[in-house]
């Protein structure tokens, strides 16, 4: 039974009426506290507050709501292949996924220390792109400090794990990840001409970006 359904039942028992309760819930929007409860099974991979200690798993803390909500829906409905997430979201409704997205978006992302070699090529690509390869600067969508663009749903990259970012960028490059379809394939176009070394350099730069 979903959290919102449980609230509606409690409201009925109190004589408030299910319809009135549902209307109040809809007006309130996503419930971050309900999302905290629902995300209990996610702790093992993503940390209690969304700051993952496992490098291959993304940190979700501080990620913007629109991006999180859309990606979880895509994973649940088969629009994004994510083997480690297979079946994990199947039982959740749209509202429950929105609640979890609201919870993680409300958490504070940890600031990580970048590796010594992070400054250099990765910084140049992120801030200025590579004109000779037609690679656009990442700052245009993800902001100079890596905070992303919440209204547009462009993700926060600051502090993300190298071991997570590298395979995601490669998946875009190889056309295996297509979750940028809503934006005209923008990510696939951006990374199409990047080498493995250039992708790794960008990923290392993101670790300490804030």
Tab-separated table of C-alpha atoms in Angstrom:
chain	number	residue	atom	x	y	z
A	1	UNK	CA	0.000	0.000	0.000
A	2	UNK	CA	1.390	3.383	-1.003
A	3	UNK	CA	2.036	6.163	1.507
A	4	UNK	CA	-0.580	8.437	-0.062
A	5	UNK	CA	-3.199	5.660	0.044
A	6	UNK	CA	-2.428	5.115	3.720
A	7	UNK	CA	-2.914	8.822	4.409
A	8	UNK	CA	-6.252	8.751	2.612
A	9	UNK	CA	-7.429	5.783	4.726
A	10	UNK	CA	-6.413	7.559	7.924
A	11	UNK	CA	-8.336	10.608	6.776
A	12	UNK	CA	-11.426	8.476	6.145
A	13	UNK	CA	-11.190	6.991	9.634
A	14	UNK	CA	-11.045	10.480	11.064
A	15	UNK	CA	-14.181	11.429	9.180
A	16	UNK	CA	-12.404	13.766	6.774
A	17	UNK	CA	-13.338	11.832	3.647
A	18	UNK	CA	-11.067	10.300	1.061
A	19	UNK	CA	-11.888	12.834	-1.652
A	20	UNK	CA	-10.977	15.760	0.562
A	21	UNK	CA	-7.751	14.061	1.623
A	22	UNK	CA	-6.716	13.291	-1.965
A	23	UNK	CA	-7.409	16.870	-2.978
A	24	UNK	CA	-5.203	18.146	-0.157
A	25	UNK	CA	-2.418	15.747	-1.125
A	26	UNK	CA	-2.559	16.813	-4.777
A	27	UNK	CA	-2.323	20.470	-3.782
A	28	UNK	CA	0.607	19.761	-1.480
A	29	UNK	CA	2.693	18.214	-4.253
A	30	UNK	CA	5.496	15.671	-3.699
A	31	UNK	CA	6.118	14.742	-0.069
A	32	UNK	CA	9.837	14.591	0.767
A	33	UNK	CA	9.219	12.971	4.148
A	34	UNK	CA	7.141	10.230	2.548
A	35	UNK	CA	9.969	9.863	0.034
A	36	UNK	CA	12.460	9.365	2.853
A	37	UNK	CA	10.421	6.420	4.154
A	38	UNK	CA	9.925	4.947	0.693
A	39	UNK	CA	13.638	5.181	-0.113
A	40	UNK	CA	14.689	2.962	2.808
A	41	UNK	CA	15.629	0.056	0.480
A	42	UNK	CA	17.851	2.442	-1.529
A	43	UNK	CA	20.199	3.121	1.403
A	44	UNK	CA	22.477	0.163	0.652
A	45	UNK	CA	23.490	1.555	-2.739
A	46	UNK	CA	22.898	5.308	-2.481
A	47	UNK	CA	23.519	6.078	1.180
A	48	UNK	CA	21.060	7.148	3.870
A	49	UNK	CA	20.895	10.717	2.572
A	50	UNK	CA	21.663	10.024	-1.069
A	51	UNK	CA	25.430	10.515	-0.812
A	52	UNK	CA	26.666	7.214	-2.183
A	53	UNK	CA	29.849	5.726	-0.743
A	54	UNK	CA	30.021	3.173	-3.554
A	55	UNK	CA	31.794	4.695	-6.583
A	56	UNK	CA	29.801	2.853	-9.262
A	57	UNK	CA	26.519	4.116	-7.818
A	58	UNK	CA	25.484	7.745	-8.344
A	59	UNK	CA	25.077	10.175	-5.499
A	60	UNK	CA	21.490	11.441	-5.537
A	61	UNK	CA	21.671	14.042	-2.773
A	62	UNK	CA	21.033	17.553	-4.030
A	63	UNK	CA	20.147	16.381	-7.525
A	64	UNK	CA	17.298	18.413	-8.994
A	65	UNK	CA	13.771	17.063	-8.720
A	66	UNK	CA	12.886	17.118	-12.404
A	67	UNK	CA	15.933	15.099	-13.426
A	68	UNK	CA	15.542	12.525	-10.636
A	69	UNK	CA	11.824	12.096	-11.227
A	70	UNK	CA	12.224	11.628	-14.981
A	71	UNK	CA	15.134	9.197	-14.705
A	72	UNK	CA	13.346	6.999	-12.170
A	73	UNK	CA	10.237	6.889	-14.336
A	74	UNK	CA	12.358	5.949	-17.346
A	75	UNK	CA	14.054	3.168	-15.394
A	76	UNK	CA	10.734	1.829	-14.128
A	77	UNK	CA	9.079	1.937	-17.546
A	78	UNK	CA	12.012	0.588	-19.569
A	79	UNK	CA	13.141	3.839	-21.161
A	80	UNK	CA	16.569	3.682	-19.531
A	81	UNK	CA	18.588	0.517	-19.234
A	82	UNK	CA	20.112	0.312	-15.755
A	83	UNK	CA	20.928	-3.303	-14.814
A	84	UNK	CA	21.600	-2.524	-11.149
A	85	UNK	CA	18.167	-0.880	-10.894
A	86	UNK	CA	16.276	-3.695	-12.630
A	87	UNK	CA	13.001	-4.279	-10.797
A	88	UNK	CA	13.828	-1.847	-7.997
A	89	UNK	CA	11.185	0.702	-8.992
A	90	UNK	CA	8.525	-1.582	-10.435
A	91	UNK	CA	6.218	-1.421	-7.410
A	92	UNK	CA	6.241	2.352	-7.044
A	93	UNK	CA	3.529	4.627	-8.415
A	94	UNK	CA	4.222	7.918	-10.181
A	95	UNK	CA	3.376	9.784	-6.970
A	96	UNK	CA	5.690	7.647	-4.856
A	97	UNK	CA	8.548	8.139	-7.300
A	98	UNK	CA	7.915	11.897	-7.153
A	99	UNK	CA	8.082	11.705	-3.353
A	100	UNK	CA	11.456	9.934	-3.480
A	101	UNK	CA	12.757	12.452	-5.998
A	102	UNK	CA	11.666	15.263	-3.677
A	103	UNK	CA	13.462	13.623	-0.744
A	104	UNK	CA	16.792	13.246	-2.532
A	105	UNK	CA	16.519	16.735	-4.038
A	106	UNK	CA	16.119	18.151	-0.523
A	107	UNK	CA	19.350	16.574	0.766
A	108	UNK	CA	22.775	18.238	0.823
A	109	UNK	CA	25.364	16.879	-1.573
A	110	UNK	CA	28.819	16.194	-0.172
A	111	UNK	CA	31.739	18.194	-1.536
A	112	UNK	CA	34.446	15.748	-2.578
A	113	UNK	CA	38.176	16.215	-3.111
A	114	UNK	CA	39.200	16.039	-6.757
A	115	UNK	CA	42.235	13.944	-7.745
A	116	UNK	CA	45.435	15.981	-8.329
A	117	UNK	CA	45.282	15.493	-12.096
A	118	UNK	CA	41.716	16.868	-12.319
A	119	UNK	CA	42.783	20.383	-13.320
A	120	UNK	CA	43.896	20.545	-16.919
A	121	UNK	CA	42.235	18.749	-19.803
A	122	UNK	CA	39.001	18.008	-17.924
A	123	UNK	CA	38.671	21.606	-16.846
A	124	UNK	CA	39.314	22.873	-20.369
A	125	UNK	CA	36.674	20.618	-21.862
A	126	UNK	CA	34.093	21.363	-19.184
A	127	UNK	CA	34.538	25.132	-19.355
A	128	UNK	CA	35.422	25.715	-22.995
A	129	UNK	CA	34.668	22.575	-24.967
A	130	UNK	CA	36.866	21.434	-27.852
A	131	UNK	CA	36.227	23.589	-30.892
A	132	UNK	CA	38.269	21.415	-33.267
A	133	UNK	CA	36.110	18.419	-32.317
A	134	UNK	CA	32.814	20.302	-32.192
A	135	UNK	CA	32.453	19.494	-28.494
A	136	UNK	CA	30.384	22.106	-26.677
A	137	UNK	CA	31.313	23.393	-23.223
A	138	UNK	CA	29.493	21.569	-20.437
A	139	UNK	CA	28.878	24.804	-18.526
A	140	UNK	CA	26.105	25.812	-20.925
A	141	UNK	CA	23.749	23.190	-19.481
A	142	UNK	CA	25.355	22.133	-16.211
A	143	UNK	CA	26.493	25.572	-14.917
A	144	UNK	CA	30.063	26.715	-14.156
A	145	UNK	CA	29.883	25.147	-10.681
A	146	UNK	CA	28.289	21.899	-11.831
A	147	UNK	CA	24.951	22.603	-10.151
A	148	UNK	CA	22.958	21.882	-13.308
A	149	UNK	CA	19.759	23.589	-14.387
A	150	UNK	CA	16.791	22.536	-12.256
A	151	UNK	CA	13.967	24.100	-14.338
A	152	UNK	CA	15.293	22.456	-17.498
A	153	UNK	CA	16.022	19.158	-15.751
A	154	UNK	CA	19.728	19.234	-16.590
A	155	UNK	CA	21.462	17.240	-13.824
A	156	UNK	CA	23.833	18.368	-11.144
A	157	UNK	CA	27.295	16.944	-11.851
A	158	UNK	CA	29.245	18.425	-8.960
A	159	UNK	CA	30.846	15.789	-6.732
A	160	UNK	CA	29.647	12.827	-8.796
A	161	UNK	CA	31.743	9.638	-8.749
A	162	UNK	CA	34.209	9.080	-11.595
A	163	UNK	CA	33.302	5.394	-11.784
A	164	UNK	CA	29.674	6.346	-12.396
A	165	UNK	CA	30.176	9.277	-14.779
A	166	UNK	CA	32.626	7.555	-17.138
A	167	UNK	CA	30.328	4.660	-18.158
A	168	UNK	CA	27.367	7.031	-18.494
A	169	UNK	CA	29.232	9.318	-20.881
A	170	UNK	CA	30.506	6.337	-22.845
A	171	UNK	CA	26.955	4.972	-23.048
A	172	UNK	CA	25.809	8.288	-24.525
A	173	UNK	CA	28.730	8.278	-26.948
A	174	UNK	CA	27.950	4.766	-28.152
A	175	UNK	CA	24.219	5.470	-28.413
A	176	UNK	CA	23.417	2.975	-25.659
A	177	UNK	CA	21.865	5.641	-23.447
A	178	UNK	CA	19.188	7.749	-25.130
A	179	UNK	CA	17.591	9.594	-22.228
A	180	UNK	CA	18.490	12.878	-23.922
A	181	UNK	CA	15.834	12.297	-26.595
A	182	UNK	CA	13.667	14.998	-25.020
A	183	UNK	CA	16.505	17.442	-25.703
A	184	UNK	CA	17.197	16.426	-29.292
A	185	UNK	CA	19.997	13.975	-28.471
A	186	UNK	CA	22.120	16.773	-27.051
A	187	UNK	CA	24.311	14.603	-24.814
A	188	UNK	CA	24.997	12.083	-27.562
A	189	UNK	CA	26.049	14.880	-29.886
A	190	UNK	CA	28.252	16.508	-27.244
A	191	UNK	CA	30.271	13.415	-26.351
A	192	UNK	CA	30.279	11.774	-29.798
A	193	UNK	CA	33.857	12.841	-30.560
A	194	UNK	CA	35.388	12.482	-27.100
A	195	UNK	CA	38.018	9.814	-26.532
A	196	UNK	CA	38.039	7.552	-23.477
A	197	UNK	CA	40.854	9.676	-22.018
A	198	UNK	CA	38.940	12.904	-22.512
A	199	UNK	CA	35.824	11.447	-20.918
A	200	UNK	CA	37.834	10.295	-17.912
A	201	UNK	CA	39.442	13.733	-17.602
A	202	UNK	CA	36.041	15.436	-17.496
A	203	UNK	CA	34.758	12.928	-14.946
A	204	UNK	CA	37.730	13.549	-12.647
A	205	UNK	CA	37.223	17.303	-12.882
A	206	UNK	CA	33.584	16.976	-11.787
A	207	UNK	CA	34.514	15.322	-8.488
A	208	UNK	CA	35.749	18.550	-6.869
A	209	UNK	CA	33.621	20.996	-8.852
A	210	UNK	CA	31.383	23.191	-6.703
